[in-house]
Amino acid sequence: MRKFMMAALAGAMLAACAQEPAPLTGAALVERGDYLVNGVVLCGDCHTPRLENMALDESRELQGGMLPPGPGMASIAPALAGIPANYTEEQFIAFLQTGVRPDGSHPLPPMPPYRLNEEDARAVSAYIESLPKAAAE
């Protein structure tokens, strides 16, 4: 019985020490978003304009791009930098989690229906919000 009690006490102490890590904030959240946007979900492949040689124009990161034509496909990838037009931060985070726009519609391909978890969606949003919006033309 004593061994059981000691084991139960040790287990309770370990459980009390095992805490969830604190959610990322500030620069760490933006850094995580940079990793996700540029290394995992690759937003820039469509949402960044291209130069004549078809390389990404990194001076205009996520400021919108033209897409190759195709049946049932979008022809323009909208600007994302600074948070997409007509979205609040929370609406954009919800879109990244559900693939559904605030008006209930779905984007056309080639936009994949991302289903990011909330922490990753918040990181992506924080990074995109940190980028300069496109200059008004």
mmCIF file of C-alpha atoms in Angstrom:
data_model
loop_
_atom_site.group_PDB
_atom_site.id
_atom_site.type_symbol
_atom_site.label_atom_id
_atom_site.label_comp_id
_atom_site.label_asym_id
_atom_site.label_seq_id
_atom_site.Cartn_x
_atom_site.Cartn_y
_atom_site.Cartn_z
ATOM 1 C CA MET A 1 0.000 0.000 0.000
ATOM 2 C CA ARG A 2 2.836 2.354 0.849
ATOM 3 C CA LYS A 3 4.461 1.811 -2.575
ATOM 4 C CA PHE A 4 1.129 2.599 -4.205
ATOM 5 C CA MET A 5 0.793 5.839 -2.238
ATOM 6 C CA MET A 6 4.356 6.898 -3.072
ATOM 7 C CA ALA A 7 3.812 6.137 -6.748
ATOM 8 C CA ALA A 8 0.549 8.087 -6.736
ATOM 9 C CA LEU A 9 2.231 11.023 -5.004
ATOM 10 C CA ALA A 10 5.140 10.980 -7.474
ATOM 11 C CA GLY A 11 2.696 10.856 -10.390
ATOM 12 C CA ALA A 12 0.725 13.796 -9.012
ATOM 13 C CA MET A 13 3.906 15.825 -8.555
ATOM 14 C CA LEU A 14 5.035 15.098 -12.115
ATOM 15 C CA ALA A 15 1.611 16.024 -13.486
ATOM 16 C CA ALA A 16 1.743 19.322 -11.598
ATOM 17 C CA CYS A 17 5.136 20.107 -13.146
ATOM 18 C CA ALA A 18 4.063 19.261 -16.702
ATOM 19 C CA GLN A 19 2.577 22.517 -17.941
ATOM 20 C CA GLU A 20 1.500 23.520 -21.395
ATOM 21 C CA PRO A 21 4.017 25.854 -23.017
ATOM 22 C CA ALA A 22 2.858 29.453 -23.129
ATOM 23 C CA PRO A 23 1.515 30.571 -26.518
ATOM 24 C CA LEU A 24 3.977 32.510 -28.652
ATOM 25 C CA THR A 25 3.651 36.288 -28.679
ATOM 26 C CA GLY A 26 5.391 39.289 -30.218
ATOM 27 C CA ALA A 27 8.543 38.662 -32.227
ATOM 28 C CA ALA A 28 8.458 34.903 -31.571
ATOM 29 C CA LEU A 29 4.948 34.685 -33.048
ATOM 30 C CA VAL A 30 6.010 36.673 -36.148
ATOM 31 C CA GLU A 31 9.125 34.481 -36.524
ATOM 32 C CA ARG A 32 6.979 31.319 -36.391
ATOM 33 C CA GLY A 33 4.682 32.863 -38.996
ATOM 34 C CA ASP A 34 7.663 33.665 -41.246
ATOM 35 C CA TYR A 35 8.717 30.016 -41.052
ATOM 36 C CA LEU A 36 5.196 28.803 -41.872
ATOM 37 C CA VAL A 37 4.507 31.297 -44.692
ATOM 38 C CA ASN A 38 7.879 30.900 -46.400
ATOM 39 C CA GLY A 39 8.793 27.326 -45.554
ATOM 40 C CA VAL A 40 5.577 25.342 -45.209
ATOM 41 C CA VAL A 41 2.447 26.839 -46.778
ATOM 42 C CA LEU A 42 4.435 28.826 -49.400
ATOM 43 C CA CYS A 43 1.992 31.746 -49.755
ATOM 44 C CA GLY A 44 4.501 33.701 -51.819
ATOM 45 C CA ASP A 45 4.438 31.235 -54.707
ATOM 46 C CA CYS A 46 1.106 32.750 -55.776
ATOM 47 C CA HIS A 47 0.645 35.926 -53.726
ATOM 48 C CA THR A 48 4.002 37.559 -54.589
ATOM 49 C CA PRO A 49 4.441 39.218 -58.006
ATOM 50 C CA ARG A 50 7.036 37.770 -60.337
ATOM 51 C CA LEU A 51 9.812 39.456 -62.253
ATOM 52 C CA GLU A 52 10.229 39.077 -66.030
ATOM 53 C CA ASN A 53 12.526 36.083 -65.426
ATOM 54 C CA MET A 54 9.685 34.515 -63.323
ATOM 55 C CA ALA A 55 11.623 34.831 -60.055
ATOM 56 C CA LEU A 56 9.608 36.125 -57.115
ATOM 57 C CA ASP A 57 9.838 39.899 -56.648
ATOM 58 C CA GLU A 58 10.908 39.755 -53.017
ATOM 59 C CA SER A 59 10.702 43.555 -52.727
ATOM 60 C CA ARG A 60 6.903 43.136 -53.028
ATOM 61 C CA GLU A 61 6.415 40.077 -50.828
ATOM 62 C CA LEU A 62 2.775 38.944 -50.655
ATOM 63 C CA GLN A 63 1.523 42.054 -52.454
ATOM 64 C CA GLY A 64 -0.556 40.068 -54.948
ATOM 65 C CA GLY A 65 0.273 38.231 -58.144
ATOM 66 C CA MET A 66 -1.044 37.113 -61.495
ATOM 67 C CA LEU A 67 -1.711 33.400 -61.901
ATOM 68 C CA PRO A 68 -1.426 31.281 -65.036
ATOM 69 C CA PRO A 69 -4.792 30.779 -66.748
ATOM 70 C CA GLY A 70 -6.696 27.567 -66.302
ATOM 71 C CA PRO A 71 -10.320 26.389 -66.311
ATOM 72 C CA GLY A 72 -12.005 26.980 -62.972
ATOM 73 C CA MET A 73 -8.873 28.667 -61.636
ATOM 74 C CA ALA A 74 -8.386 32.113 -60.135
ATOM 75 C CA SER A 75 -6.432 34.515 -62.373
ATOM 76 C CA ILE A 76 -5.245 36.804 -59.582
ATOM 77 C CA ALA A 77 -3.852 35.992 -56.156
ATOM 78 C CA PRO A 78 -4.868 38.926 -53.951
ATOM 79 C CA ALA A 79 -2.453 40.916 -51.842
ATOM 80 C CA LEU A 80 -2.033 39.511 -48.346
ATOM 81 C CA ALA A 81 0.621 41.848 -46.911
ATOM 82 C CA GLY A 82 -0.680 43.857 -43.979
ATOM 83 C CA ILE A 83 -3.756 41.544 -43.724
ATOM 84 C CA PRO A 84 -5.964 40.969 -46.783
ATOM 85 C CA ALA A 85 -8.430 43.686 -47.757
ATOM 86 C CA ASN A 86 -11.891 43.343 -46.219
ATOM 87 C CA TYR A 87 -10.699 40.998 -43.450
ATOM 88 C CA THR A 88 -10.236 41.693 -39.775
ATOM 89 C CA GLU A 89 -7.396 39.872 -38.075
ATOM 90 C CA GLU A 90 -9.855 37.420 -36.478
ATOM 91 C CA GLN A 91 -11.626 36.798 -39.810
ATOM 92 C CA PHE A 92 -8.284 36.055 -41.475
ATOM 93 C CA ILE A 93 -7.320 33.661 -38.680
ATOM 94 C CA ALA A 94 -10.693 31.895 -39.056
ATOM 95 C CA PHE A 95 -10.173 31.684 -42.847
ATOM 96 C CA LEU A 96 -6.777 30.005 -42.336
ATOM 97 C CA GLN A 97 -8.450 27.462 -40.052
ATOM 98 C CA THR A 98 -11.548 26.734 -42.147
ATOM 99 C CA GLY A 99 -10.866 27.750 -45.758
ATOM 100 C CA VAL A 100 -14.111 29.768 -45.690
ATOM 101 C CA ARG A 101 -14.185 33.524 -46.330
ATOM 102 C CA PRO A 102 -16.143 35.868 -44.031
ATOM 103 C CA ASP A 103 -18.980 35.944 -46.617
ATOM 104 C CA GLY A 104 -19.217 32.124 -46.578
ATOM 105 C CA SER A 105 -17.595 31.593 -49.994
ATOM 106 C CA HIS A 106 -14.521 29.506 -50.789
ATOM 107 C CA PRO A 107 -11.531 30.702 -52.819
ATOM 108 C CA LEU A 108 -10.912 29.255 -56.257
ATOM 109 C CA PRO A 109 -7.998 26.943 -56.948
ATOM 110 C CA PRO A 110 -5.062 26.986 -56.821
ATOM 111 C CA MET A 111 -5.702 28.210 -53.259
ATOM 112 C CA PRO A 112 -5.716 25.048 -51.155
ATOM 113 C CA PRO A 113 -8.268 24.698 -48.344
ATOM 114 C CA TYR A 114 -5.852 25.161 -45.464
ATOM 115 C CA ARG A 115 -6.901 23.866 -42.060
ATOM 116 C CA LEU A 116 -4.241 25.357 -39.812
ATOM 117 C CA ASN A 117 -4.546 24.945 -36.064
ATOM 118 C CA GLU A 118 -5.278 28.145 -34.153
ATOM 119 C CA GLU A 119 -1.694 28.721 -33.002
ATOM 120 C CA ASP A 120 -0.301 28.366 -36.529
ATOM 121 C CA ALA A 121 -3.092 30.509 -38.008
ATOM 122 C CA ARG A 122 -2.301 33.263 -35.483
ATOM 123 C CA ALA A 123 1.413 33.039 -36.346
ATOM 124 C CA VAL A 124 0.727 33.270 -40.098
ATOM 125 C CA SER A 125 -1.578 36.228 -39.505
ATOM 126 C CA ALA A 126 0.993 37.997 -37.300
ATOM 127 C CA TYR A 127 3.718 37.594 -39.934
ATOM 128 C CA ILE A 128 1.498 38.741 -42.809
ATOM 129 C CA GLU A 129 0.288 41.708 -40.759
ATOM 130 C CA SER A 130 3.942 42.709 -40.194
ATOM 131 C CA LEU A 131 4.581 43.092 -43.948
ATOM 132 C CA PRO A 132 4.127 46.428 -45.711
ATOM 133 C CA LYS A 133 0.968 46.778 -47.787
ATOM 134 C CA ALA A 134 1.295 47.421 -51.508
ATOM 135 C CA ALA A 135 1.600 51.075 -52.447
ATOM 136 C CA ALA A 136 -1.597 52.547 -53.893
ATOM 137 C CA GLU A 137 -1.350 52.770 -57.661
#
